[in-house]
């Protein structure tokens, strides 16, 4: 019965059941016509009710309805930008998508990020991905780095060496313009040059033959020692080893500043040095075409390797990580490089050794090598006018040749597993080795590269094996400038 225009509940339920039974028997066309008629009779309240409920009826939220594992499987088919958009749908979607660890880890790998599988925080990898995207965009937009200068030298810096936050710099005249016949006058020309060092700090030297210690943060000189002219440097916590244009090598003690050992025997400038405390061995490469092996503690020359026919500009002493018919894992290996060739020598406690292999990029010595030899015990890497060459140390086969843009002008600084750091006279370049495409560049001031010297170097290189959110900090690149300053490129903080 109707009362004041309203139907009693039990009468309404009976009427609705009858209507429903009849509605079900109608054809689709008749159902649509019935709905159209009812909609035309509806007011604003009914239309709003219909609008609010239609979306829920027509669109099912699969992230709420499906098991979590199945939701994760479906999310893997979406690219990260789409996933970020989906996170904006609602709090539930954001929670589920953010917890899909595998998706975000793979997205990070794609951007060249290292993955630590031990991290259990489900929200961690989405945050890392967002940081990775920001860093990559900064690299592309030339906003990832910043520059500074070290000022205090009164002569051109020739030698640089960087390790674990420490930079060692050597001041001398640039000998790139000298030819081989001039090597006998090196001692006279460079006898008043200086060397500097950094030990947890930057170090700058001057013509007073001083080695100075500078605080990176404040730029304040906090330590100084006396030393000789230098063309090559290497150091650790206790000592500094210098190769000199006066044809000698010296070892210096940091705590006292005293020269603890002198190595005499080369008849040309010493361009490169390396050493092993474990073996008590020091090796040196010289403009006299030889590599010498010395006792580090006594200064005695143990052997002279004479198979080079050009200036030996680089020597590297490293432990082999692979096995071949010529060496075993754990064996010490010496690499020496000149203008055209890289020679591989076995070296250990025995003093006599024969060259195991000679590597070159051309049989007719028509292609020059750059003095940026890199060896990690598994691969040998060197740049040439044709591009970057990588040899497998187990087989000595060339496993990769990377053609760089305008290869004759682009030089290698350092090569990792994911990225390579390159440069020319205008820019510092970051290359993604997986695609061999440049992913960023940074402008450099005008400077002059020495063909044989190490007047430029890479800083921290761990990030070249993959960024991890922490290793994108510190020094990226350093080079000496014509005005005697040192130009630094550093990661910008809070990337």
Short mmCIF file of C-alpha atoms in Angstrom, two decimals:
data_model
loop_
_atom_site.label_atom_id
_atom_site.label_comp_id
_atom_site.label_asym_id
_atom_site.label_seq_id
_atom_site.Cartn_x
_atom_site.Cartn_y
_atom_site.Cartn_z
CA UNK A 1 0.00 0.00 0.00
CA UNK A 2 1.16 3.54 -0.75
CA UNK A 3 1.35 5.92 2.18
CA UNK A 4 2.25 9.59 1.56
CA UNK A 5 3.80 8.56 -1.78
CA UNK A 6 5.99 5.80 -0.27
CA UNK A 7 5.73 2.01 -0.63
CA UNK A 8 6.03 -0.17 2.41
CA UNK A 9 9.28 -2.22 2.54
CA UNK A 10 7.60 -5.61 2.19
CA UNK A 11 5.46 -4.36 -0.69
CA UNK A 12 8.52 -2.79 -2.31
CA UNK A 13 10.49 -6.04 -2.03
CA UNK A 14 7.63 -7.98 -3.62
CA UNK A 15 7.34 -5.43 -6.43
CA UNK A 16 11.14 -5.48 -7.03
CA UNK A 17 11.22 -9.27 -7.19
CA UNK A 18 8.41 -9.30 -9.75
CA UNK A 19 10.12 -6.60 -11.80
CA UNK A 20 13.45 -8.45 -11.67
CA UNK A 21 11.88 -11.72 -12.75
CA UNK A 22 10.27 -9.98 -15.71
CA UNK A 23 13.46 -7.99 -16.57
CA UNK A 24 15.53 -11.16 -16.77
CA UNK A 25 13.23 -12.59 -19.45
CA UNK A 26 13.65 -9.56 -21.74
CA UNK A 27 15.96 -9.46 -24.73
CA UNK A 28 19.08 -7.27 -24.59
CA UNK A 29 17.34 -4.66 -26.72
CA UNK A 30 14.33 -4.61 -24.42
CA UNK A 31 16.60 -4.39 -21.34
CA UNK A 32 18.39 -1.39 -22.86
CA UNK A 33 15.08 0.28 -23.70
CA UNK A 34 13.82 -0.31 -20.14
CA UNK A 35 17.01 1.20 -18.69
CA UNK A 36 16.78 4.20 -20.99
CA UNK A 37 13.23 4.79 -19.85
CA UNK A 38 14.14 4.48 -16.15
CA UNK A 39 17.10 6.84 -16.60
CA UNK A 40 14.84 9.41 -18.25
CA UNK A 41 12.57 9.27 -15.19
CA UNK A 42 15.49 9.63 -12.75
CA UNK A 43 16.46 12.81 -10.96
CA UNK A 44 19.87 14.17 -9.96
CA UNK A 45 20.14 11.93 -6.90
CA UNK A 46 19.55 8.78 -8.94
CA UNK A 47 21.93 9.84 -11.74
CA UNK A 48 24.71 10.58 -9.26
CA UNK A 49 24.19 7.21 -7.63
CA UNK A 50 24.37 5.52 -11.01
CA UNK A 51 27.57 7.36 -11.97
CA UNK A 52 29.34 6.47 -8.73
CA UNK A 53 28.61 2.77 -9.03
CA UNK A 54 29.09 2.16 -12.74
CA UNK A 55 32.91 2.48 -12.61
CA UNK A 56 33.16 -0.08 -9.83
CA UNK A 57 30.89 -2.47 -11.75
CA UNK A 58 32.66 -2.07 -15.08
CA UNK A 59 36.35 -1.86 -13.94
CA UNK A 60 37.68 -4.61 -11.70
CA UNK A 61 40.84 -3.84 -9.66
CA UNK A 62 43.00 -6.85 -10.48
CA UNK A 63 45.72 -5.79 -8.01
CA UNK A 64 43.19 -6.25 -5.21
CA UNK A 65 41.54 -9.37 -6.60
CA UNK A 66 44.59 -11.36 -7.78
CA UNK A 67 47.09 -13.16 -5.53
CA UNK A 68 50.19 -11.02 -4.89
CA UNK A 69 52.52 -13.36 -6.81
CA UNK A 70 50.32 -13.16 -9.91
CA UNK A 71 50.15 -9.36 -9.61
CA UNK A 72 53.97 -9.21 -9.52
CA UNK A 73 54.14 -11.39 -12.63
CA UNK A 74 51.83 -9.04 -14.56
CA UNK A 75 53.70 -5.93 -13.35
CA UNK A 76 56.94 -7.26 -14.85
CA UNK A 77 55.53 -6.59 -18.31
CA UNK A 78 55.25 -2.86 -17.65
CA UNK A 79 58.13 -0.41 -18.13
CA UNK A 80 59.25 1.64 -15.09
CA UNK A 81 57.71 4.98 -16.22
CA UNK A 82 54.33 3.24 -16.60
CA UNK A 83 54.73 1.65 -13.18
CA UNK A 84 55.40 5.06 -11.64
CA UNK A 85 52.19 6.34 -13.24
CA UNK A 86 50.31 3.34 -11.83
CA UNK A 87 51.61 4.22 -8.37
CA UNK A 88 49.47 7.36 -8.55
CA UNK A 89 46.18 5.44 -8.98
CA UNK A 90 45.65 4.82 -5.28
CA UNK A 91 47.48 3.94 -2.07
CA UNK A 92 46.84 0.21 -2.55
CA UNK A 93 48.36 0.23 -6.03
CA UNK A 94 51.37 2.22 -4.82
CA UNK A 95 51.92 -0.26 -1.98
CA UNK A 96 51.77 -3.33 -4.23
CA UNK A 97 53.89 -1.86 -7.06
CA UNK A 98 56.54 -0.48 -4.67
CA UNK A 99 56.86 -3.92 -3.09
CA UNK A 100 57.62 -5.60 -6.44
CA UNK A 101 61.36 -5.83 -5.72
CA UNK A 102 62.33 -7.80 -8.81
CA UNK A 103 60.81 -5.22 -11.15
CA UNK A 104 62.72 -2.31 -9.61
CA UNK A 105 65.98 -4.26 -9.37
CA UNK A 106 65.85 -5.02 -13.09
CA UNK A 107 65.04 -1.38 -13.81
CA UNK A 108 68.11 -0.35 -11.79
CA UNK A 109 70.31 -2.82 -13.68
CA UNK A 110 69.12 -1.33 -16.96
CA UNK A 111 70.37 2.07 -15.77
CA UNK A 112 73.77 0.62 -14.85
CA UNK A 113 73.16 0.20 -11.12
CA UNK A 114 74.70 -2.47 -8.91
CA UNK A 115 72.24 -4.75 -7.11
CA UNK A 116 72.73 -5.97 -3.54
CA UNK A 117 70.33 -8.90 -3.20
CA UNK A 118 70.80 -9.01 0.56
CA UNK A 119 68.72 -5.84 1.07
CA UNK A 120 65.26 -7.00 2.19
CA UNK A 121 63.47 -3.64 2.42
CA UNK A 122 60.68 -3.89 -0.18
CA UNK A 123 60.55 -0.13 -0.68
CA UNK A 124 64.34 0.24 -1.05
CA UNK A 125 64.66 -0.53 -4.75
CA UNK A 126 61.96 1.83 -5.92
CA UNK A 127 63.79 4.64 -4.10
CA UNK A 128 67.10 3.53 -5.63
CA UNK A 129 65.52 3.49 -9.09
CA UNK A 130 64.29 7.05 -8.64
CA UNK A 131 67.79 8.11 -7.58
CA UNK A 132 69.28 6.28 -10.57
CA UNK A 133 66.91 8.05 -12.95
CA UNK A 134 67.91 11.37 -11.42
CA UNK A 135 71.66 10.61 -11.76
CA UNK A 136 71.32 9.47 -15.38
CA UNK A 137 69.37 12.60 -16.25
CA UNK A 138 72.05 14.71 -14.57
CA UNK A 139 74.70 12.99 -16.69
CA UNK A 140 72.69 13.69 -19.83
CA UNK A 141 72.01 17.31 -18.83
CA UNK A 142 75.62 18.06 -17.76
CA UNK A 143 74.56 18.54 -14.14
CA UNK A 144 76.18 15.52 -12.43
CA UNK A 145 79.61 17.07 -11.82
CA UNK A 146 81.21 20.20 -10.46
CA UNK A 147 84.70 21.62 -10.88
CA UNK A 148 87.40 23.13 -8.73
CA UNK A 149 91.08 24.03 -9.05
CA UNK A 150 94.19 23.47 -6.98
CA UNK A 151 96.36 26.57 -7.18
CA UNK A 152 99.87 26.85 -5.82
CA UNK A 153 102.29 25.38 -8.34
CA UNK A 154 104.87 27.59 -9.99
CA UNK A 155 105.59 25.09 -12.77
CA UNK A 156 103.57 22.78 -15.00
CA UNK A 157 102.41 19.55 -13.36
CA UNK A 158 103.61 16.52 -15.32
CA UNK A 159 102.87 13.40 -13.24
CA UNK A 160 99.67 12.53 -11.37
CA UNK A 161 98.78 9.45 -9.36
CA UNK A 162 95.49 8.86 -7.53
CA UNK A 163 94.53 6.15 -5.09
CA UNK A 164 91.90 5.77 -2.37
CA UNK A 165 91.14 9.47 -2.12
CA UNK A 166 94.78 10.48 -2.40
CA UNK A 167 96.37 12.41 -5.23
CA UNK A 168 100.09 12.62 -5.92
CA UNK A 169 101.26 15.25 -8.40
CA UNK A 170 104.69 15.85 -9.88
CA UNK A 171 105.84 19.19 -11.30
CA UNK A 172 108.20 19.31 -14.26
CA UNK A 173 108.60 20.80 -17.69
CA UNK A 174 106.61 19.03 -20.39
CA UNK A 175 108.95 16.78 -22.37
CA UNK A 176 106.41 15.89 -25.06
CA UNK A 177 108.27 18.14 -27.50
CA UNK A 178 111.62 16.38 -26.91
CA UNK A 179 112.69 13.61 -29.28
CA UNK A 180 114.59 10.51 -28.37
CA UNK A 181 117.93 12.14 -29.08
CA UNK A 182 117.26 14.69 -26.36
CA UNK A 183 116.97 12.20 -23.53
CA UNK A 184 120.59 12.65 -22.39
CA UNK A 185 119.99 16.28 -21.35
CA UNK A 186 116.96 15.48 -19.20
CA UNK A 187 118.95 15.72 -15.97
CA UNK A 188 120.10 19.23 -16.77
CA UNK A 189 116.77 20.49 -18.00
CA UNK A 190 114.67 19.17 -15.13
CA UNK A 191 117.07 19.35 -12.20
CA UNK A 192 115.14 22.21 -10.53
CA UNK A 193 111.66 20.72 -10.90
CA UNK A 194 109.46 19.69 -7.99
CA UNK A 195 107.10 16.99 -6.84
CA UNK A 196 104.04 17.03 -4.71
CA UNK A 197 101.87 14.55 -2.92
CA UNK A 198 98.52 14.06 -1.35
CA UNK A 199 97.84 11.73 1.52
CA UNK A 200 94.15 11.83 2.29
CA UNK A 201 94.53 15.31 0.94
CA UNK A 202 95.68 17.13 -2.20
CA UNK A 203 99.29 17.99 -2.53
CA UNK A 204 100.89 20.77 -4.49
CA UNK A 205 104.60 21.45 -5.01
CA UNK A 206 106.79 24.23 -6.36
CA UNK A 207 110.28 24.92 -7.65
CA UNK A 208 111.76 24.62 -4.17
CA UNK A 209 111.70 20.81 -4.63
CA UNK A 210 109.15 20.47 -1.86
CA UNK A 211 106.48 17.83 -1.44
CA UNK A 212 103.46 19.33 0.26
CA UNK A 213 100.34 17.93 1.85
CA UNK A 214 97.10 19.78 1.33
CA UNK A 215 93.71 19.29 2.96
CA UNK A 216 91.12 18.71 0.24
CA UNK A 217 88.30 20.39 2.15
CA UNK A 218 90.17 23.51 3.30
CA UNK A 219 92.97 23.72 0.72
CA UNK A 220 95.41 24.24 3.60
CA UNK A 221 98.95 22.87 3.29
CA UNK A 222 99.59 20.74 6.37
CA UNK A 223 102.79 18.85 5.49
CA UNK A 224 105.87 19.12 3.27
CA UNK A 225 109.01 17.14 2.42
CA UNK A 226 111.99 17.62 0.07
CA UNK A 227 112.36 15.45 -3.04
CA UNK A 228 113.73 15.50 -6.60
CA UNK A 229 112.24 16.11 -10.03
CA UNK A 230 109.69 13.53 -11.06
CA UNK A 231 108.12 12.00 -14.17
CA UNK A 232 106.18 9.22 -12.42
CA UNK A 233 104.90 8.66 -8.89
CA UNK A 234 103.30 5.93 -6.84
CA UNK A 235 102.73 5.82 -3.09
CA UNK A 236 101.18 4.04 -0.13
CA UNK A 237 100.75 4.87 3.55
CA UNK A 238 104.46 4.58 4.36
CA UNK A 239 106.38 5.54 1.24
CA UNK A 240 106.50 7.49 -1.99
CA UNK A 241 108.29 6.10 -5.06
CA UNK A 242 109.31 8.57 -7.75
CA UNK A 243 110.65 8.00 -11.26
CA UNK A 244 112.67 10.97 -12.41
CA UNK A 245 113.75 12.79 -15.55
CA UNK A 246 117.28 12.55 -14.13
CA UNK A 247 117.17 8.79 -14.99
CA UNK A 248 116.90 7.65 -11.35
CA UNK A 249 114.20 6.27 -9.08
CA UNK A 250 113.91 7.12 -5.40
CA UNK A 251 111.91 5.89 -2.43
CA UNK A 252 110.93 8.38 0.29
CA UNK A 253 109.61 7.93 3.82
CA UNK A 254 106.54 10.03 4.62
CA UNK A 255 107.10 10.31 8.36
CA UNK A 256 110.64 11.69 8.12
CA UNK A 257 110.77 12.97 4.55
CA UNK A 258 114.05 11.08 4.10
CA UNK A 259 115.15 9.28 0.95
CA UNK A 260 115.28 5.62 1.98
CA UNK A 261 116.48 4.12 -1.30
CA UNK A 262 118.01 5.21 -4.60
CA UNK A 263 117.82 3.19 -7.83
CA UNK A 264 120.46 4.01 -10.46
CA UNK A 265 120.97 2.24 -13.79
CA UNK A 266 118.66 3.72 -16.42
CA UNK A 267 120.21 5.96 -19.07
CA UNK A 268 116.97 7.74 -19.91
CA UNK A 269 114.08 9.37 -18.10
CA UNK A 270 111.93 6.99 -16.03
CA UNK A 271 108.33 7.34 -17.21
CA UNK A 272 106.56 4.71 -15.11
CA UNK A 273 107.07 2.77 -11.86
CA UNK A 274 105.22 0.04 -10.00
CA UNK A 275 106.10 -2.16 -7.04
CA UNK A 276 105.08 -5.09 -4.82
CA UNK A 277 105.96 -5.17 -1.13
CA UNK A 278 105.11 -8.87 -1.07
CA UNK A 279 107.74 -9.67 -3.70
CA UNK A 280 110.11 -6.89 -2.59
CA UNK A 281 110.26 -5.88 -6.25
CA UNK A 282 110.08 -2.56 -8.06
CA UNK A 283 109.73 -2.30 -11.86
CA UNK A 284 110.41 0.73 -14.04
CA UNK A 285 109.95 1.75 -17.67
CA UNK A 286 112.33 4.21 -19.28
CA UNK A 287 113.19 6.28 -22.34
CA UNK A 288 116.28 4.05 -22.73
CA UNK A 289 113.91 1.35 -24.20
CA UNK A 290 114.34 -0.94 -21.18
CA UNK A 291 112.31 -2.29 -18.29
CA UNK A 292 114.29 -2.84 -15.11
CA UNK A 293 113.44 -5.09 -12.17
CA UNK A 294 114.85 -3.94 -8.83
CA UNK A 295 114.99 -5.13 -5.25
CA UNK A 296 112.70 -2.65 -3.50
CA UNK A 297 114.53 -2.89 -0.18
CA UNK A 298 118.15 -2.81 -1.40
CA UNK A 299 117.98 -0.83 -4.66
CA UNK A 300 119.89 -3.54 -6.52
CA UNK A 301 118.97 -4.07 -10.18
CA UNK A 302 117.94 -7.72 -10.54
CA UNK A 303 117.20 -7.80 -14.26
CA UNK A 304 117.01 -5.61 -17.35
CA UNK A 305 114.41 -6.48 -20.01
CA UNK A 306 115.56 -5.25 -23.40
CA UNK A 307 113.01 -6.36 -26.01
CA UNK A 308 111.36 -2.92 -26.47
CA UNK A 309 112.46 -0.70 -29.37
CA UNK A 310 110.65 2.47 -28.23
CA UNK A 311 110.35 4.46 -25.02
CA UNK A 312 108.66 2.33 -22.36
CA UNK A 313 105.89 4.63 -21.14
CA UNK A 314 103.97 2.29 -18.84
CA UNK A 315 104.65 -0.66 -16.54
CA UNK A 316 101.98 -2.51 -14.54
CA UNK A 317 102.63 -5.19 -11.90
CA UNK A 318 99.52 -7.28 -11.20
CA UNK A 319 98.40 -10.71 -10.00
CA UNK A 320 96.87 -13.01 -12.63
CA UNK A 321 93.23 -13.95 -11.97
CA UNK A 322 92.99 -16.59 -14.73
CA UNK A 323 94.81 -19.71 -15.89
CA UNK A 324 96.48 -20.37 -19.22
CA UNK A 325 99.33 -22.52 -20.54
CA UNK A 326 101.71 -19.68 -19.60
CA UNK A 327 100.53 -18.67 -16.11
CA UNK A 328 98.34 -19.67 -13.18
CA UNK A 329 95.99 -17.71 -10.93
CA UNK A 330 98.06 -15.94 -8.28
CA UNK A 331 101.15 -15.53 -10.48
CA UNK A 332 102.61 -12.04 -10.62
CA UNK A 333 102.60 -10.60 -14.12
CA UNK A 334 104.46 -7.59 -15.48
CA UNK A 335 103.03 -5.63 -18.42
CA UNK A 336 105.14 -3.06 -20.22
CA UNK A 337 104.02 -0.85 -23.07
CA UNK A 338 105.70 1.35 -25.63
CA UNK A 339 104.38 3.30 -28.59
CA UNK A 340 103.35 0.19 -30.57
CA UNK A 341 103.47 -2.92 -28.35
CA UNK A 342 102.45 -4.39 -25.01
CA UNK A 343 104.73 -7.08 -23.63
CA UNK A 344 103.71 -9.65 -21.02
CA UNK A 345 106.37 -10.96 -18.61
CA UNK A 346 106.18 -13.56 -15.82
CA UNK A 347 107.68 -12.16 -12.65
CA UNK A 348 108.07 -13.48 -9.15
CA UNK A 349 110.87 -14.20 -6.78
CA UNK A 350 113.01 -15.44 -9.65
CA UNK A 351 115.00 -12.66 -11.31
CA UNK A 352 115.17 -14.04 -14.85
CA UNK A 353 112.14 -14.00 -17.11
CA UNK A 354 111.33 -14.16 -20.80
CA UNK A 355 108.54 -12.35 -22.60
CA UNK A 356 105.41 -14.51 -22.72
CA UNK A 357 103.54 -12.55 -25.35
CA UNK A 358 103.66 -9.37 -27.41
CA UNK A 359 100.35 -7.65 -28.16
CA UNK A 360 99.73 -5.04 -30.84
CA UNK A 361 96.80 -3.68 -32.83
CA UNK A 362 98.71 -3.69 -36.15
CA UNK A 363 101.37 -6.01 -37.52
CA UNK A 364 103.20 -3.27 -39.41
CA UNK A 365 103.50 -0.91 -36.40
CA UNK A 366 101.31 1.61 -38.19
CA UNK A 367 98.87 2.10 -35.29
CA UNK A 368 100.07 3.80 -32.11
CA UNK A 369 98.95 2.85 -28.62
CA UNK A 370 97.99 5.43 -26.03
CA UNK A 371 99.91 5.33 -22.70
CA UNK A 372 96.80 4.33 -20.71
CA UNK A 373 97.39 0.63 -20.12
CA UNK A 374 94.88 -1.10 -17.80
CA UNK A 375 95.17 -4.64 -16.41
CA UNK A 376 92.95 -6.22 -13.72
CA UNK A 377 94.33 -9.77 -13.89
CA UNK A 378 91.62 -10.91 -16.31
CA UNK A 379 91.68 -8.43 -19.18
CA UNK A 380 94.19 -6.08 -20.74
CA UNK A 381 92.78 -2.80 -22.02
CA UNK A 382 94.57 -0.20 -24.10
CA UNK A 383 93.39 2.57 -26.41
CA UNK A 384 94.69 3.30 -29.89
CA UNK A 385 93.85 5.51 -32.83
CA UNK A 386 91.41 2.80 -33.95
CA UNK A 387 89.49 2.65 -30.67
CA UNK A 388 89.63 0.73 -27.38
CA UNK A 389 91.06 -2.79 -27.44
CA UNK A 390 90.38 -5.45 -24.82
CA UNK A 391 92.37 -8.70 -24.68
CA UNK A 392 91.43 -11.81 -22.72
CA UNK A 393 94.41 -12.57 -20.49
CA UNK A 394 93.83 -16.33 -20.52
CA UNK A 395 93.95 -16.66 -24.32
CA UNK A 396 95.48 -13.30 -25.39
CA UNK A 397 92.66 -13.03 -27.94
CA UNK A 398 91.10 -9.67 -28.70
CA UNK A 399 87.61 -10.00 -27.22
CA UNK A 400 86.36 -6.50 -27.88
CA UNK A 401 87.08 -3.43 -29.97
CA UNK A 402 85.10 -0.33 -29.07
CA UNK A 403 84.98 2.33 -31.74
CA UNK A 404 84.82 5.74 -30.13
CA UNK A 405 83.53 8.90 -31.78
CA UNK A 406 86.41 10.53 -33.62
CA UNK A 407 88.75 7.83 -32.31
CA UNK A 408 91.98 9.67 -33.11
CA UNK A 409 91.18 12.38 -30.57
CA UNK A 410 89.34 10.46 -27.84
CA UNK A 411 91.51 8.93 -25.11
CA UNK A 412 90.75 6.26 -22.52
CA UNK A 413 90.85 7.18 -18.85
CA UNK A 414 89.39 4.02 -17.31
CA UNK A 415 87.18 1.12 -18.37
CA UNK A 416 84.87 -0.78 -16.01
CA UNK A 417 82.27 -3.51 -16.40
CA UNK A 418 79.38 -1.13 -17.16
CA UNK A 419 80.83 2.28 -17.99
CA UNK A 420 83.98 3.71 -19.55
CA UNK A 421 85.43 7.14 -18.87
CA UNK A 422 86.90 8.86 -21.96
CA UNK A 423 88.02 12.35 -22.84
CA UNK A 424 89.35 14.59 -25.58
CA UNK A 425 90.46 18.23 -25.67
CA UNK A 426 86.90 19.48 -25.12
CA UNK A 427 84.86 16.99 -23.10
CA UNK A 428 84.87 14.24 -20.51
CA UNK A 429 82.67 11.38 -21.80
CA UNK A 430 80.77 8.56 -20.07
CA UNK A 431 80.07 5.55 -22.30
CA UNK A 432 77.65 2.72 -21.52
CA UNK A 433 79.67 -0.33 -22.55
CA UNK A 434 76.54 -2.46 -22.99
CA UNK A 435 75.37 -0.29 -25.86
CA UNK A 436 78.68 1.49 -26.66
CA UNK A 437 76.71 4.74 -26.64
CA UNK A 438 77.71 7.94 -24.89
CA UNK A 439 75.32 8.64 -22.01
CA UNK A 440 76.85 11.90 -20.81
CA UNK A 441 79.61 14.41 -21.26
CA UNK A 442 81.16 17.26 -19.28
CA UNK A 443 82.98 20.30 -20.72
CA UNK A 444 86.70 20.65 -20.00
CA UNK A 445 88.78 23.82 -20.09
CA UNK A 446 91.46 24.26 -22.74
CA UNK A 447 94.59 22.31 -21.82
CA UNK A 448 97.39 20.39 -23.50
CA UNK A 449 97.66 16.63 -23.25
CA UNK A 450 101.13 15.18 -23.02
CA UNK A 451 101.55 12.31 -25.46
CA UNK A 452 103.84 10.37 -23.13
CA UNK A 453 103.13 11.79 -19.70
CA UNK A 454 100.40 11.14 -17.17
CA UNK A 455 99.25 14.74 -16.91
CA UNK A 456 95.64 13.56 -16.60
CA UNK A 457 93.94 10.72 -14.76
CA UNK A 458 90.68 9.22 -13.54
CA UNK A 459 89.77 9.53 -9.87
CA UNK A 460 87.42 7.07 -8.18
CA UNK A 461 86.61 4.26 -10.62
CA UNK A 462 84.39 1.86 -8.62
CA UNK A 463 81.28 3.45 -10.18
CA UNK A 464 82.43 2.31 -13.63
CA UNK A 465 81.46 -1.24 -12.56
CA UNK A 466 77.96 0.04 -11.78
CA UNK A 467 76.61 2.85 -9.65
CA UNK A 468 75.21 1.86 -6.26
CA UNK A 469 73.93 5.11 -4.79
CA UNK A 470 77.08 5.60 -2.70
CA UNK A 471 80.05 5.41 -5.07
CA UNK A 472 78.98 8.43 -7.12
CA UNK A 473 81.09 10.77 -5.00
CA UNK A 474 84.59 12.19 -4.90
CA UNK A 475 87.06 12.82 -7.70
CA UNK A 476 86.14 11.91 -11.27
CA UNK A 477 88.97 13.47 -13.30
CA UNK A 478 92.07 15.59 -12.79
CA UNK A 479 94.38 17.27 -15.27
CA UNK A 480 97.21 19.77 -15.18
CA UNK A 481 96.68 23.19 -16.73
CA UNK A 482 99.03 25.55 -18.61
CA UNK A 483 98.72 28.05 -15.75
CA UNK A 484 100.27 25.43 -13.39
CA UNK A 485 96.96 24.73 -11.61
CA UNK A 486 95.24 21.35 -11.40
CA UNK A 487 91.70 21.19 -12.77
CA UNK A 488 89.40 18.81 -10.89
CA UNK A 489 86.05 17.31 -11.89
CA UNK A 490 84.08 15.90 -8.95
CA UNK A 491 80.70 14.29 -8.45
CA UNK A 492 78.14 16.82 -7.32
CA UNK A 493 76.83 15.90 -3.89
CA UNK A 494 73.19 15.10 -3.16
CA UNK A 495 72.60 13.83 -6.66
#
